[in-house]
Amino acid sequence: MFAVYADSFANSASDPLTGLVVGERPDPVVPEGWTTVTVKAASLNHHDLWSLRGVGLKAEALPMILGCDAAGIDADGNEVVVHSVISDPDWRGDETLDPRRSLLSERFQGTLADQVVVPKGNVIPKPASLSFEEAACLPTAWLTAYRMLFVQGDLKAGETVLVQGAGGGVATALIALARAGGLRVFATSRDEAKRAKALELGAHEVFESGARLPVKVDAVMETVGRATWSHSIRALRPGGRIVISGTTSGPNVDDAELTRIFFLQLSVVGSTMGSRAELAHLVTMLDATGLRPVIDRVLPMTEARAGFAAMAEGDIFGKVVFTR
Ligand SMILES: NC(=O)c1ccc[n+]([C@@H]2O[C@H](COP(=O)([O-])OP(=O)(O)OC[C@H]3O[C@@H](n4cnc5c(N)ncnc54)[C@H](OP(=O)(O)O)[C@@H]3O)[C@@H](O)[C@H]2O)c1
């Protein structure tokens, strides 16, 4: 079948795409209790670039079909959204807390292909109101944003939140979901055009990365890491919280701001993906409200390399979606 996969890891820090292949892989074998989803649309995540750099993916797992996110048609003919967190069959409860859990494209083959196989419990009905392209944006970036804001961040309507790095897939989801959830939304971006788009998307105020904010915020949503960490800590009111799910600019901060963290009694909360139940709530929220993912571009999956390159250059606002 057609597939977009990692054949090797990048041999230089500057070009992550050296191991990317757009080609053919064998048809999947379907384990007992799993289902085959014929992929109609899949979206790209920074995770796919990390995989090409050998982060979170073992060499012995290569070649590995990339992609965490898909929407398509399952073996029974249902339109579905794929939940990417694969937990141990014996695990009960929040799958993100299973120490043996993995995301599609880490241990099991990913979604950038004609077909992907997943446990039957990992498909969620796709409402007719969502297109396949829109639904394909939800399982990673949008689910991560939902959990950061409303589960790990425990944010309530009327609170103020700062979203760092407005242009990304997670960041655009954070801005849109925070606005829909009744929050006052501040966002930063390095890029003036992206700041303008963030305002259109629902941010109340936008700022250059690192700029002083007019008021301290209740919570910061952090996915950038090294480049914004210090600013995130300094933006918080006493007792505020920072929710972190990524480190795009690197994990090794110059100053962890430990003194501020204890003196101002700040909380640092990690967040990773979300549970199947949270994905179902997110899907229902979009169906009920009309809120839709921000899609930067839709490309045929055969042109996946161009989408990867745009993400590697940071040249996107929202999600890159591939169709079959
Ligand atoms: N833990 C999880 O479950 C989970 C799930 C999804 C994603 N993630 C992680 O979250 C991060 C974002 O993922 P994504 O898919 O949204 O990636 P993306 O679409 O490539 O977004 C990257 C973002 O990083 C910002 N950025 C990059 N370098 C920066 C710098 N030097 N200074 C300031 N901002 C910078 C960009 O903001 P501007 O260009 O607007 O400044 C942009 O918003 C990745 O590290 C990813 O691995 C984690």
Coordinates of C-alpha atoms and ligand atoms in Angstrom, one line a residue:
M1 CA 0.0 0.0 0.0
F2 CA 1.0 3.6 -0.4
A3 CA 2.7 5.0 2.7
V4 CA 4.9 7.9 4.0
Y5 CA 7.6 6.4 6.3
A6 CA 10.9 6.9 8.1
D7 CA 13.6 4.7 6.6
S8 CA 16.5 6.1 8.6
F9 CA 17.2 9.0 11.0
A10 CA 18.3 12.5 9.9
N11 CA 22.0 12.7 9.6
S12 CA 22.2 16.4 10.4
A13 CA 20.4 18.6 12.8
S14 CA 19.5 21.1 10.0
D15 CA 17.7 18.7 7.6
P16 CA 15.3 16.4 9.4
L17 CA 13.8 15.0 6.1
T18 CA 16.8 12.9 4.9
G19 CA 15.1 9.7 6.2
L20 CA 11.7 10.5 4.8
V21 CA 10.3 8.1 2.1
V22 CA 7.1 8.6 0.1
G23 CA 6.5 5.1 -1.3
E24 CA 5.1 1.7 -0.7
R25 CA 4.9 -0.6 2.4
P26 CA 3.3 -4.0 2.9
D27 CA -0.4 -4.2 3.6
P28 CA -1.1 -4.3 7.4
V29 CA -1.7 -7.5 9.3
V30 CA -4.8 -7.1 11.6
P31 CA -4.4 -8.6 15.1
E32 CA -7.4 -10.1 16.9
G33 CA -9.6 -7.4 18.3
W34 CA -8.1 -4.7 16.0
T35 CA -9.8 -3.0 13.1
T36 CA -8.5 -1.6 9.8
V37 CA -9.2 2.1 9.1
T38 CA -9.1 3.2 5.4
V39 CA -7.5 6.6 5.8
K40 CA -9.3 9.5 4.1
A41 CA -7.3 12.3 5.8
A42 CA -4.3 12.4 8.1
S43 CA -2.7 15.4 9.7
L44 CA 1.0 16.2 10.4
N45 CA 2.4 16.9 13.9
H46 CA 5.7 18.0 15.2
H47 CA 5.9 14.4 16.5
D48 CA 6.6 13.3 12.9
L49 CA 9.6 15.6 12.7
W50 CA 10.9 14.3 16.1
S51 CA 10.5 10.7 14.7
L52 CA 12.6 11.6 11.7
R53 CA 15.3 12.9 14.1
G54 CA 15.2 9.6 16.1
V55 CA 13.4 11.1 19.1
G56 CA 10.9 8.7 20.6
L57 CA 11.4 6.1 17.8
K58 CA 13.9 3.2 18.1
A59 CA 16.2 2.3 15.1
E60 CA 15.1 -1.3 15.3
A61 CA 11.5 -0.2 14.7
L62 CA 12.4 1.2 11.2
P63 CA 11.0 1.4 8.6
M64 CA 8.1 3.0 10.4
I65 CA 5.0 4.6 8.8
L66 CA 4.7 8.1 10.2
G67 CA 1.6 9.9 11.4
C68 CA -0.4 9.9 14.7
D69 CA -3.7 11.3 13.4
A70 CA -6.3 10.0 11.0
A71 CA -10.0 10.0 10.1
G72 CA -11.4 7.4 7.8
I73 CA -13.7 4.5 7.4
D74 CA -13.4 1.4 9.7
A75 CA -13.8 -2.3 8.7
D76 CA -17.6 -2.0 9.4
G77 CA -18.0 1.0 7.1
N78 CA -18.3 3.6 9.9
E79 CA -16.8 7.1 9.5
V80 CA -14.4 7.3 12.4
V81 CA -11.7 9.4 14.1
V82 CA -8.6 7.4 15.3
H83 CA -7.5 7.7 18.9
S84 CA -3.7 7.5 18.7
V85 CA -2.8 6.4 22.2
I86 CA -2.4 2.6 22.3
S87 CA -2.4 1.2 25.8
D88 CA -1.8 -2.3 27.1
P89 CA -5.0 -4.4 26.5
D90 CA -5.1 -5.0 30.3
W91 CA -4.9 -1.3 31.2
R92 CA -8.0 0.3 32.7
G93 CA -8.6 4.0 33.2
D94 CA -6.8 7.0 31.7
E95 CA -4.6 5.5 28.9
T96 CA -2.2 8.4 29.0
L97 CA -1.1 7.1 32.5
D98 CA -0.3 3.5 31.2
P99 CA 3.5 3.3 31.4
R100 CA 3.4 0.9 28.5
R101 CA 1.3 3.2 26.2
S102 CA 2.6 4.4 22.9
L103 CA 1.4 6.6 20.1
L104 CA 0.8 5.4 16.6
S105 CA 4.1 5.5 14.6
E106 CA 6.2 4.7 17.7
R107 CA 5.6 0.9 18.2
F108 CA 2.7 0.4 15.8
Q109 CA 2.6 1.7 12.2
G110 CA 1.2 5.2 11.8
T111 CA -1.5 6.9 9.8
L112 CA 0.2 8.3 6.7
A113 CA -0.9 5.4 4.5
D114 CA -3.8 3.9 2.7
Q115 CA -4.7 2.0 5.9
V116 CA -3.9 1.9 9.6
V117 CA -4.8 -0.8 12.0
V118 CA -5.8 0.0 15.6
P119 CA -7.6 -1.7 18.6
K120 CA -11.3 -1.6 18.0
G121 CA -11.6 0.6 21.1
N122 CA -9.4 3.2 19.5
V123 CA -12.0 4.5 17.0
I124 CA -14.6 7.1 17.8
P125 CA -17.6 7.9 15.6
K126 CA -17.0 10.9 13.4
P127 CA -20.0 13.2 13.3
A128 CA -21.3 14.1 9.9
S129 CA -20.8 17.8 10.7
L130 CA -17.0 17.4 10.7
S131 CA -15.2 16.8 7.4
F132 CA -12.5 14.1 7.3
E133 CA -9.9 16.8 7.0
E134 CA -11.2 18.6 10.1
A135 CA -11.6 15.3 12.1
A136 CA -8.0 14.4 11.2
C137 CA -6.7 17.4 13.1
L138 CA -8.2 16.3 16.4
P139 CA -6.4 13.2 17.8
T140 CA -3.0 14.8 18.7
A141 CA -2.8 18.6 18.6
W142 CA -6.4 19.4 19.5
L143 CA -6.7 16.6 22.0
T144 CA -3.5 17.8 23.6
A145 CA -4.7 21.3 23.8
Y146 CA -8.1 20.2 25.3
R147 CA -6.4 18.3 28.1
M148 CA -3.9 21.1 28.8
L149 CA -6.6 23.7 29.2
F150 CA -9.5 21.8 30.8
V151 CA -8.0 18.8 32.5
Q152 CA -4.4 19.4 33.6
G153 CA -4.9 23.2 33.6
D154 CA -8.3 23.0 35.2
L155 CA -9.1 26.4 33.7
K156 CA -12.5 27.9 34.3
A157 CA -14.4 30.5 32.2
G158 CA -13.3 34.0 33.1
E159 CA -9.7 33.1 33.9
T160 CA -6.8 34.5 31.8
V161 CA -4.4 32.2 29.9
L162 CA -1.2 32.9 27.9
V163 CA -0.5 30.7 24.8
Q164 CA 3.1 30.7 23.8
G165 CA 4.1 30.4 20.0
A166 CA 0.8 31.1 18.4
G167 CA 1.4 29.5 15.0
G168 CA 1.7 25.9 15.9
G169 CA -0.9 23.1 15.6
V170 CA -1.3 22.8 19.3
A171 CA -1.1 26.5 19.9
T172 CA -3.8 27.4 17.4
A173 CA -6.0 24.7 19.0
L174 CA -5.2 26.2 22.4
I175 CA -6.3 29.7 21.3
A176 CA -9.5 28.5 19.7
L177 CA -10.5 26.2 22.5
A178 CA -9.6 28.7 25.2
R179 CA -11.8 31.3 23.6
A180 CA -14.6 28.9 23.1
G181 CA -14.3 27.9 26.8
G182 CA -14.8 31.5 28.0
L183 CA -11.3 32.4 28.8
R184 CA -9.4 35.6 28.3
V185 CA -6.7 34.7 25.8
F186 CA -3.2 36.2 25.4
A187 CA -0.9 34.7 22.7
T188 CA 2.7 35.3 21.6
S189 CA 4.4 34.7 18.3
R190 CA 7.7 35.6 16.8
D191 CA 5.9 36.6 13.6
E192 CA 3.7 39.7 13.0
A193 CA 1.5 38.0 10.5
K194 CA 0.9 35.0 12.8
R195 CA 0.0 37.5 15.6
A196 CA -2.6 39.0 13.4
K197 CA -4.0 35.6 12.5
A198 CA -4.1 34.7 16.2
L199 CA -6.3 37.7 16.9
E200 CA -8.7 36.6 14.1
L201 CA -8.7 33.1 15.7
G202 CA -9.9 34.4 19.0
A203 CA -7.0 35.8 21.0
H204 CA -8.0 38.9 22.9
E205 CA -4.4 40.4 22.8
V206 CA -1.2 39.3 21.1
F207 CA 2.4 40.1 21.9
E208 CA 5.9 39.5 20.5
S209 CA 7.6 36.5 22.0
G210 CA 9.1 37.7 25.4
A211 CA 7.1 40.9 25.6
R212 CA 5.8 42.3 28.9
L213 CA 2.1 41.5 29.4
P214 CA -0.4 44.1 30.8
V215 CA -1.4 41.8 33.7
K216 CA -0.2 38.5 35.2
V217 CA -2.1 35.4 34.0
D218 CA -3.7 32.5 35.8
A219 CA -2.1 29.9 33.6
V220 CA 0.4 29.6 30.7
M221 CA 0.2 26.9 28.0
E222 CA 3.8 26.0 27.1
T223 CA 4.9 23.9 24.1
V224 CA 7.9 25.9 23.0
G225 CA 10.3 25.1 25.9
R226 CA 13.7 26.7 26.1
A227 CA 12.9 29.9 24.1
T228 CA 9.8 30.9 26.2
W229 CA 10.2 29.1 29.6
S230 CA 11.5 32.0 31.5
H231 CA 8.8 34.4 30.1
S232 CA 6.1 31.8 30.9
I233 CA 7.2 31.7 34.6
R234 CA 7.4 35.5 34.8
A235 CA 4.0 35.9 33.3
L236 CA 2.2 34.0 36.1
R237 CA 0.3 35.5 39.1
P238 CA 1.2 34.1 42.5
G239 CA -0.4 30.6 42.7
G240 CA -0.6 30.4 38.9
R241 CA 0.1 27.3 36.9
I242 CA 2.1 26.4 33.8
V243 CA 1.0 23.4 31.8
I244 CA 3.7 22.0 29.5
S245 CA 3.3 19.5 26.7
G246 CA 6.3 20.2 24.4
T247 CA 9.7 21.7 24.0
T248 CA 10.0 22.6 20.3
S249 CA 12.9 24.9 20.8
G250 CA 14.7 22.4 23.1
P251 CA 14.3 21.1 26.7
N252 CA 17.5 22.6 28.3
V253 CA 16.6 25.9 29.8
D254 CA 19.2 28.5 30.7
D255 CA 17.2 29.4 33.9
A256 CA 14.6 27.1 35.3
E257 CA 13.3 30.0 37.5
L258 CA 13.2 27.8 40.5
T259 CA 13.2 30.7 43.0
R260 CA 10.1 32.2 41.4
I261 CA 8.4 28.8 41.3
F262 CA 8.6 28.3 45.1
F263 CA 8.4 31.9 46.2
L264 CA 5.2 32.6 44.1
Q265 CA 3.9 29.0 44.8
L266 CA 3.5 28.2 41.1
S267 CA 2.5 24.8 39.8
V268 CA 4.3 23.1 36.9
V269 CA 2.0 20.5 35.4
G270 CA 2.9 18.1 32.6
S271 CA 0.4 17.1 30.0
T272 CA 0.5 14.4 27.3
M273 CA -2.2 13.7 24.6
G274 CA -5.5 12.8 26.2
S275 CA -7.8 9.9 26.9
R276 CA -10.3 8.3 24.6
A277 CA -13.1 9.8 26.7
E278 CA -11.5 13.3 26.3
L279 CA -11.2 12.8 22.5
A280 CA -14.9 11.9 22.5
H281 CA -15.7 15.1 24.5
L282 CA -13.7 17.2 22.1
V283 CA -15.4 15.7 19.1
T284 CA -18.8 16.5 20.7
M285 CA -17.7 20.0 21.6
L286 CA -16.8 20.7 18.0
D287 CA -20.0 19.1 16.7
A288 CA -22.1 21.2 19.2
T289 CA -20.4 24.6 18.9
G290 CA -19.4 24.7 15.2
L291 CA -15.8 25.4 16.3
R292 CA -13.4 24.0 13.7
P293 CA -9.6 23.3 13.5
V294 CA -7.4 25.9 11.8
I295 CA -6.0 24.2 8.7
D296 CA -2.9 25.8 7.2
R297 CA -3.0 23.7 4.0
V298 CA -4.4 20.5 2.6
L299 CA -2.2 18.4 0.3
P300 CA -2.5 15.0 -1.4
M301 CA -0.5 12.5 0.7
T302 CA 1.7 12.0 -2.3
E303 CA 3.0 15.5 -1.7
A304 CA 3.7 14.9 2.0
R305 CA 7.3 16.0 1.7
A306 CA 6.2 19.6 1.0
G307 CA 4.1 19.6 4.2
F308 CA 7.0 18.2 6.3
A309 CA 9.3 20.9 4.9
A310 CA 6.9 23.7 5.7
M311 CA 6.6 22.5 9.3
A312 CA 10.4 22.1 9.6
E313 CA 10.8 25.7 8.5
G314 CA 8.1 26.9 11.0
D315 CA 6.2 28.2 8.0
I316 CA 2.7 27.3 9.1
F317 CA -0.3 28.6 10.9
G318 CA -2.5 25.7 12.1
K319 CA -2.5 22.1 10.8
V320 CA -1.1 20.5 7.7
V321 CA -3.5 17.9 6.4
F322 CA -2.9 15.1 3.9
T323 CA -5.7 13.5 2.0
R324 CA -6.1 10.1 0.1
Ligands
LIG1 N1 3.0 15.9 24.9 C1 2.1 15.7 23.9 O1 1.2 14.9 24.0 C2 2.2 16.5 22.7 C3 1.2 16.5 21.7 C4 1.4 17.4 20.6 C5 2.5 18.2 20.5 N2 3.5 18.1 21.4 C6 4.7 18.9 21.3 O2 4.3 20.3 21.3 C7 5.1 21.0 20.4 C8 4.3 21.7 19.4 O3 3.7 20.8 18.5 P1 3.0 21.2 17.1 O4 2.6 20.0 16.4 O5 2.0 22.2 17.5 O6 4.2 21.9 16.4 P2 4.3 23.0 15.3 O7 2.9 23.1 14.6 O8 5.5 22.8 14.5 O9 4.4 24.4 16.2 C9 5.7 24.8 16.7 C10 5.5 26.1 17.5 O10 6.6 26.4 18.2 C11 6.8 27.8 18.2 N3 8.3 28.0 18.2 C12 9.2 27.2 17.6 N4 10.4 27.7 17.8 C13 10.3 28.8 18.6 C14 11.2 29.7 19.2 N5 12.5 29.6 19.0 N6 10.7 30.7 19.9 C15 9.4 30.9 20.1 N7 8.4 30.0 19.5 C16 8.9 29.0 18.8 C17 6.1 28.4 17.0 O11 5.5 29.6 17.3 P3 5.6 30.9 16.3 O12 6.1 30.5 15.0 O13 4.2 31.4 16.3 O14 6.4 31.9 17.1 C18 5.0 27.3 16.8 O15 3.8 27.7 17.5 C19 6.1 20.0 19.8 O16 7.3 20.1 20.5 C20 5.4 18.7 20.0 O17 6.3 17.6 20.1 C21 3.4 17.3 22.5

